[in-house]
Amino acid sequence: TTTGGNDATTRFPLKQLIIELVRSPSFDFVCGVLVIANAAVMCWQVDWHARHMSDDTPGFFRVFDVCFCVLFVAELGLRMFGFGREFLQRPHLWWHVFDMLLVGMQVSEQILLLLQSDSADLSVMQTMRMLRMCRALRMVRMVRLIPELHLLITSILGSLRSVFWAVVLLFTFILMIALYFTQIVFDVRMQRADQIKDETLAEFWGTLGDSVVSLYQSITGGVDWSDAMSPLRDEVSIFLVPVFMLFITFCLLCVINVFTGVFVEAALVQGNVDKAVSLAGRISKLCTKGDESNDGYIDVDEFKRICKTEEMNTILKDIDLDMSEADLLFELVDIDGAE
């Protein structure tokens, strides 16, 4: 079974050390702490300007900005050196491009700060503010650094298609009811325009758009549904009350629960896929470490030794296998049929 050997890196101890550093969980943890600290300082800085109504930035904020800029440039440099040509290859291509853009904007901001004069024009100040606000996007990196956040985001993204069609169904139903109410209210307003005293009738149901918004707000808490129903009851007909109540009941007890079920099912499926990918990555790393001959392959004896490690035992438990089934697992992953 091939492991993608790394003979080239073993000849360069420094590069091997950097590769192990940038791929270690500790390095990601430290980078995550830096991201959180940078975001905290940004919040502090924005709040200070808002409280003091001043464009003048205290010196200690400048020190923080320069320190974070140097640290993030160093992090990016270590990743580029450690990953080499893999830096711009999948699966982390877009994350690395994202990091380069953020670091580039942060360096540009520091250059502008160094070049600006006391009488810098408004456009330069606005540019620096925009660059500073873009740095807040670095918080998105926490999705990659924290597995739980990554699982939540991938689950949400994986369920978007199902949620989209569920929303289409909901608004189709809302549009049907809105057409019914709008037409009835229009007829009543045309026939008894002088007798209608409640102005909220036109506010809630005067146009098709108003009716759609009123129905949507009624089921989502934007307005109390009794407030939207009252002008229909008082100015149009008491028989519209059960129609409106049936709409609320159907949406809250049926449609919304179906939405929840669709989202949960899609999230579970995506979560299982993400877990499988994560387990495959962990097994690949263990096999690479267990390749004692450094030939890019592992035989069944090396695989059995890997299976005796504590981490591999944890993985085997996650997929409902035990040590006695190590041979079976080896046969499943042995794509070239080698022993």
Short mmCIF file of C-alpha atoms in Angstrom, two decimals:
data_model
loop_
_atom_site.label_atom_id
_atom_site.label_comp_id
_atom_site.label_asym_id
_atom_site.label_seq_id
_atom_site.Cartn_x
_atom_site.Cartn_y
_atom_site.Cartn_z
CA THR A 1 0.00 0.00 0.00
CA THR A 2 1.46 3.36 -1.03
CA THR A 3 1.89 6.22 1.44
CA GLY A 4 3.42 8.88 -0.81
CA GLY A 5 6.97 8.71 0.64
CA ASN A 6 8.91 11.80 1.54
CA ASP A 7 12.54 10.88 0.84
CA ALA A 8 13.36 14.40 -0.33
CA THR A 9 12.43 16.00 2.97
CA THR A 10 14.45 13.55 5.03
CA ARG A 11 17.62 14.85 3.33
CA PHE A 12 16.87 18.37 4.61
CA PRO A 13 16.32 18.27 8.39
CA LEU A 14 15.40 21.99 8.61
CA LYS A 15 12.70 21.68 5.98
CA GLN A 16 11.43 18.50 7.61
CA LEU A 17 11.27 20.33 10.92
CA ILE A 18 9.31 23.20 9.35
CA ILE A 19 6.94 20.76 7.62
CA GLU A 20 6.23 19.00 10.91
CA LEU A 21 5.77 22.38 12.58
CA VAL A 22 3.26 23.85 10.12
CA ARG A 23 1.27 20.60 9.95
CA SER A 24 1.12 20.08 13.70
CA PRO A 25 -2.06 20.85 15.68
CA SER A 26 0.00 23.03 18.03
CA PHE A 27 0.93 25.38 15.18
CA ASP A 28 -2.73 25.72 14.17
CA PHE A 29 -3.64 26.33 17.80
CA VAL A 30 -1.10 29.14 18.12
CA CYS A 31 -2.31 30.67 14.85
CA GLY A 32 -5.87 30.48 16.11
CA VAL A 33 -4.89 32.30 19.30
CA LEU A 34 -3.22 35.01 17.18
CA VAL A 35 -6.35 35.38 15.04
CA ILE A 36 -8.52 35.78 18.13
CA ALA A 37 -6.08 38.24 19.71
CA ASN A 38 -5.93 40.27 16.50
CA ALA A 39 -9.73 40.41 16.34
CA ALA A 40 -9.90 41.47 20.00
CA VAL A 41 -7.44 44.33 19.41
CA MET A 42 -9.40 45.41 16.32
CA CYS A 43 -12.62 45.52 18.36
CA TRP A 44 -10.86 47.47 21.08
CA GLN A 45 -9.45 49.93 18.52
CA VAL A 46 -12.80 50.53 16.76
CA ASP A 47 -14.56 50.96 20.09
CA TRP A 48 -11.87 53.47 21.24
CA HIS A 49 -12.35 55.60 18.11
CA ALA A 50 -16.14 55.49 18.51
CA ARG A 51 -16.00 56.49 22.18
CA HIS A 52 -13.48 59.32 21.71
CA MET A 53 -14.76 60.53 18.30
CA SER A 54 -11.19 60.93 17.07
CA ASP A 55 -9.21 59.78 14.02
CA ASP A 56 -5.95 59.90 15.96
CA THR A 57 -4.76 56.36 16.75
CA PRO A 58 -2.83 55.91 20.02
CA GLY A 59 0.71 54.62 19.67
CA PHE A 60 0.07 51.31 21.43
CA PHE A 61 -2.47 50.37 18.76
CA ARG A 62 0.18 50.98 16.09
CA VAL A 63 2.55 48.69 17.99
CA PHE A 64 -0.09 45.95 18.12
CA ASP A 65 -0.80 46.32 14.39
CA VAL A 66 2.87 46.07 13.43
CA CYS A 67 3.42 43.05 15.70
CA PHE A 68 0.43 41.19 14.28
CA CYS A 69 1.49 42.07 10.73
CA VAL A 70 4.98 40.65 11.31
CA LEU A 71 3.60 37.51 12.95
CA PHE A 72 1.10 36.80 10.16
CA VAL A 73 3.75 37.41 7.48
CA ALA A 74 6.04 34.98 9.33
CA GLU A 75 3.24 32.41 9.55
CA LEU A 76 2.53 32.69 5.83
CA GLY A 77 6.24 32.40 5.03
CA LEU A 78 6.59 29.27 7.17
CA ARG A 79 3.60 27.67 5.47
CA MET A 80 4.92 28.51 2.01
CA PHE A 81 8.39 27.17 2.81
CA GLY A 82 7.09 24.08 4.59
CA PHE A 83 4.49 23.06 2.01
CA GLY A 84 6.58 24.00 -1.03
CA ARG A 85 4.71 23.27 -4.25
CA GLU A 86 1.87 21.75 -2.25
CA PHE A 87 1.09 25.25 -0.92
CA LEU A 88 -1.01 26.06 -4.00
CA GLN A 89 -2.49 22.59 -4.40
CA ARG A 90 -5.64 21.08 -3.04
CA PRO A 91 -7.11 20.54 -0.52
CA HIS A 92 -5.98 23.78 1.16
CA LEU A 93 -5.50 25.87 -2.00
CA TRP A 94 -8.27 28.39 -1.38
CA TRP A 95 -7.42 28.76 2.31
CA HIS A 96 -3.84 29.62 1.40
CA VAL A 97 -4.97 32.09 -1.29
CA PHE A 98 -7.29 33.63 1.30
CA ASP A 99 -4.38 33.95 3.74
CA MET A 100 -2.19 35.61 1.08
CA LEU A 101 -4.89 38.17 0.29
CA LEU A 102 -5.38 39.04 3.96
CA VAL A 103 -1.66 39.34 4.64
CA GLY A 104 -1.25 41.44 1.49
CA MET A 105 -3.98 43.83 2.64
CA GLN A 106 -2.45 44.07 6.12
CA VAL A 107 1.00 44.84 4.69
CA SER A 108 -0.56 47.43 2.34
CA GLU A 109 -2.23 49.09 5.31
CA GLN A 110 1.08 49.37 7.18
CA ILE A 111 2.78 50.82 4.10
CA LEU A 112 0.05 53.44 3.75
CA LEU A 113 0.40 54.32 7.43
CA LEU A 114 4.13 54.84 6.97
CA LEU A 115 3.69 56.96 3.86
CA GLN A 116 0.78 59.10 5.00
CA SER A 117 1.39 62.68 6.12
CA ASP A 118 -0.39 64.65 8.78
CA SER A 119 -2.59 66.16 6.06
CA ALA A 120 -3.56 62.89 4.39
CA ASP A 121 -6.65 63.27 2.23
CA LEU A 122 -9.98 61.63 2.95
CA SER A 123 -9.62 58.95 0.27
CA VAL A 124 -6.41 57.62 1.84
CA MET A 125 -8.05 57.48 5.27
CA GLN A 126 -11.07 55.64 3.84
CA THR A 127 -8.79 53.18 2.06
CA MET A 128 -6.96 52.42 5.29
CA ARG A 129 -10.24 51.94 7.15
CA MET A 130 -11.45 49.51 4.47
CA LEU A 131 -8.21 47.55 4.65
CA ARG A 132 -8.48 47.44 8.43
CA MET A 133 -12.06 46.17 8.28
CA CYS A 134 -11.07 43.49 5.76
CA ARG A 135 -8.71 42.11 8.39
CA ALA A 136 -11.79 41.06 10.34
CA LEU A 137 -12.30 38.40 7.65
CA ARG A 138 -9.36 36.57 9.21
CA MET A 139 -11.85 35.25 11.78
CA VAL A 140 -13.12 33.00 8.99
CA ARG A 141 -9.88 31.03 9.39
CA MET A 142 -11.23 29.73 12.69
CA VAL A 143 -13.50 27.51 10.60
CA ARG A 144 -10.45 25.61 9.36
CA LEU A 145 -8.57 25.61 12.66
CA ILE A 146 -11.45 24.41 14.87
CA PRO A 147 -12.94 21.06 13.73
CA GLU A 148 -16.30 21.71 15.39
CA LEU A 149 -16.74 25.00 13.52
CA HIS A 150 -15.67 23.32 10.28
CA LEU A 151 -18.28 20.61 10.82
CA LEU A 152 -21.02 23.19 11.46
CA ILE A 153 -20.16 25.24 8.37
CA THR A 154 -19.84 22.23 6.06
CA SER A 155 -23.15 20.88 7.38
CA ILE A 156 -24.87 24.20 6.67
CA LEU A 157 -23.34 24.45 3.21
CA GLY A 158 -24.22 20.85 2.45
CA SER A 159 -27.89 21.46 3.30
CA LEU A 160 -28.27 24.71 1.33
CA ARG A 161 -29.74 23.01 -1.73
CA SER A 162 -32.46 21.27 0.26
CA VAL A 163 -33.15 24.40 2.29
CA PHE A 164 -33.40 26.48 -0.89
CA TRP A 165 -36.17 24.30 -2.32
CA ALA A 166 -37.92 24.23 1.04
CA VAL A 167 -37.91 28.03 1.08
CA VAL A 168 -39.26 28.08 -2.49
CA LEU A 169 -42.11 25.82 -1.35
CA LEU A 170 -42.86 28.06 1.64
CA PHE A 171 -42.98 31.26 -0.42
CA THR A 172 -45.13 29.57 -3.06
CA PHE A 173 -47.66 28.74 -0.36
CA ILE A 174 -47.41 32.26 1.12
CA LEU A 175 -47.95 33.76 -2.35
CA MET A 176 -51.11 31.70 -2.88
CA ILE A 177 -52.62 32.86 0.42
CA ALA A 178 -51.46 36.45 -0.18
CA LEU A 179 -53.21 36.50 -3.56
CA TYR A 180 -56.44 35.36 -1.89
CA PHE A 181 -56.32 37.95 0.89
CA THR A 182 -55.22 40.81 -1.37
CA GLN A 183 -58.03 40.19 -3.84
CA ILE A 184 -60.66 40.06 -1.11
CA VAL A 185 -59.35 43.20 0.59
CA PHE A 186 -59.24 45.01 -2.76
CA ASP A 187 -62.89 44.16 -3.44
CA VAL A 188 -63.93 45.34 0.01
CA ARG A 189 -61.97 48.59 -0.27
CA MET A 190 -63.54 49.29 -3.67
CA GLN A 191 -67.09 48.61 -2.47
CA ARG A 192 -66.92 50.21 1.00
CA ALA A 193 -64.11 52.75 0.76
CA ASP A 194 -65.98 55.33 2.88
CA GLN A 195 -66.87 52.84 5.61
CA ILE A 196 -63.40 51.46 6.31
CA LYS A 197 -61.94 53.13 9.41
CA ASP A 198 -58.98 50.87 10.24
CA GLU A 199 -55.94 52.13 8.27
CA THR A 200 -53.97 49.02 9.15
CA LEU A 201 -56.05 47.08 6.63
CA ALA A 202 -54.26 48.85 3.78
CA GLU A 203 -50.96 48.71 5.69
CA PHE A 204 -51.04 44.92 6.04
CA TRP A 205 -53.07 43.88 3.00
CA GLY A 206 -53.15 46.88 0.62
CA THR A 207 -50.89 45.34 -2.06
CA LEU A 208 -49.67 41.89 -2.93
CA GLY A 209 -46.22 42.76 -1.58
CA ASP A 210 -47.72 43.96 1.70
CA SER A 211 -49.70 40.73 2.03
CA VAL A 212 -46.64 38.55 1.39
CA VAL A 213 -44.59 40.47 3.96
CA SER A 214 -47.43 40.36 6.50
CA LEU A 215 -47.84 36.60 6.18
CA TYR A 216 -44.08 36.04 6.40
CA GLN A 217 -43.81 38.26 9.48
CA SER A 218 -46.75 36.46 11.07
CA ILE A 219 -45.02 33.07 10.99
CA THR A 220 -41.53 34.35 11.86
CA GLY A 221 -42.37 36.70 14.73
CA GLY A 222 -41.89 39.96 12.83
CA VAL A 223 -45.37 41.00 13.92
CA ASP A 224 -47.93 39.43 16.20
CA TRP A 225 -50.22 37.45 13.93
CA SER A 226 -53.28 38.70 15.81
CA ASP A 227 -52.35 42.27 14.79
CA ALA A 228 -52.32 41.25 11.12
CA MET A 229 -55.56 39.28 11.48
CA SER A 230 -57.55 41.98 13.34
CA PRO A 231 -58.22 44.30 10.35
CA LEU A 232 -59.36 41.30 8.29
CA ARG A 233 -61.78 40.32 11.02
CA ASP A 234 -63.05 43.84 11.80
CA GLU A 235 -63.19 45.36 8.32
CA VAL A 236 -63.64 42.46 5.89
CA SER A 237 -65.20 39.28 7.26
CA ILE A 238 -65.15 37.10 10.34
CA PHE A 239 -64.86 34.08 8.02
CA LEU A 240 -61.31 35.06 7.12
CA VAL A 241 -60.21 34.32 10.70
CA PRO A 242 -60.26 30.49 10.37
CA VAL A 243 -58.48 30.76 7.01
CA PHE A 244 -55.75 32.86 8.58
CA MET A 245 -55.50 30.56 11.60
CA LEU A 246 -55.26 27.49 9.37
CA PHE A 247 -52.41 29.18 7.51
CA ILE A 248 -50.54 29.90 10.76
CA THR A 249 -51.14 26.38 12.08
CA PHE A 250 -50.04 24.71 8.86
CA CYS A 251 -46.87 26.78 8.60
CA LEU A 252 -45.80 26.49 12.24
CA LEU A 253 -46.68 22.84 12.86
CA CYS A 254 -46.04 21.34 9.43
CA VAL A 255 -43.86 23.42 7.13
CA ILE A 256 -41.36 24.69 9.73
CA ASN A 257 -40.95 21.20 11.23
CA VAL A 258 -40.36 19.76 7.77
CA PHE A 259 -37.74 22.45 7.19
CA THR A 260 -36.02 21.46 10.41
CA GLY A 261 -36.07 17.78 9.44
CA VAL A 262 -34.64 18.49 5.98
CA PHE A 263 -31.87 20.62 7.44
CA VAL A 264 -30.98 18.08 10.14
CA GLU A 265 -30.92 15.17 7.67
CA ALA A 266 -28.71 17.04 5.22
CA ALA A 267 -26.44 18.18 8.05
CA LEU A 268 -26.08 14.61 9.34
CA VAL A 269 -25.19 13.30 5.88
CA GLN A 270 -22.59 16.04 5.39
CA GLY A 271 -21.28 15.44 8.90
CA ASN A 272 -20.77 11.74 8.17
CA VAL A 273 -18.93 12.57 4.94
CA ASP A 274 -16.71 15.07 6.76
CA LYS A 275 -16.00 12.51 9.48
CA ALA A 276 -15.04 9.89 6.90
CA VAL A 277 -12.65 12.33 5.18
CA SER A 278 -11.12 13.21 8.55
CA LEU A 279 -10.61 9.54 9.46
CA ALA A 280 -9.02 8.86 6.06
CA GLY A 281 -6.61 11.74 6.63
CA ARG A 282 -5.66 10.48 10.09
CA ILE A 283 -5.06 6.94 8.77
CA SER A 284 -2.92 8.34 5.94
CA LYS A 285 -0.74 10.26 8.42
CA LEU A 286 -0.31 7.17 10.61
CA CYS A 287 0.63 5.07 7.60
CA THR A 288 3.18 7.67 6.51
CA LYS A 289 4.75 7.64 9.98
CA GLY A 290 4.70 3.85 10.03
CA ASP A 291 6.59 3.54 6.73
CA GLU A 292 9.84 2.45 8.38
CA SER A 293 11.58 1.72 5.07
CA ASN A 294 10.71 5.17 3.66
CA ASP A 295 9.91 3.62 0.28
CA GLY A 296 6.41 5.09 0.02
CA TYR A 297 4.74 1.72 0.74
CA ILE A 298 3.73 -0.25 3.80
CA ASP A 299 3.45 -4.02 4.02
CA VAL A 300 1.08 -6.01 6.18
CA ASP A 301 3.60 -6.31 9.04
CA GLU A 302 4.11 -2.53 9.16
CA PHE A 303 0.36 -2.07 9.05
CA LYS A 304 -0.15 -4.42 11.99
CA ARG A 305 2.39 -2.43 14.01
CA ILE A 306 0.50 0.74 13.13
CA CYS A 307 -2.73 -0.87 14.32
CA LYS A 308 -1.16 -1.46 17.75
CA THR A 309 -0.79 2.29 18.36
CA GLU A 310 -3.28 4.03 20.63
CA GLU A 311 -4.42 6.49 17.96
CA MET A 312 -5.07 3.70 15.45
CA ASN A 313 -7.03 1.77 18.08
CA THR A 314 -9.23 4.85 18.53
CA ILE A 315 -9.80 5.05 14.78
CA LEU A 316 -10.64 1.34 14.56
CA LYS A 317 -13.21 1.76 17.33
CA ASP A 318 -14.77 4.66 15.42
CA ILE A 319 -15.34 2.39 12.41
CA ASP A 320 -16.41 -0.61 14.53
CA LEU A 321 -13.28 -2.72 13.92
CA ASP A 322 -10.83 -4.30 16.31
CA MET A 323 -7.27 -5.59 16.17
CA SER A 324 -8.35 -9.05 15.00
CA GLU A 325 -9.72 -7.48 11.81
CA ALA A 326 -6.52 -5.59 10.88
CA ASP A 327 -5.86 -8.04 8.02
CA LEU A 328 -9.32 -7.35 6.60
CA LEU A 329 -8.77 -3.59 6.78
CA PHE A 330 -5.38 -3.96 5.05
CA GLU A 331 -6.99 -5.92 2.20
CA LEU A 332 -9.61 -3.18 1.80
CA VAL A 333 -7.06 -0.38 1.47
CA ASP A 334 -4.45 -2.42 -0.46
CA ILE A 335 -5.23 -1.02 -3.89
CA ASP A 336 -2.17 -2.54 -5.62
CA GLY A 337 -2.49 -6.03 -4.16
CA ALA A 338 1.01 -5.95 -2.66
CA GLU A 339 1.93 -7.73 0.54
#
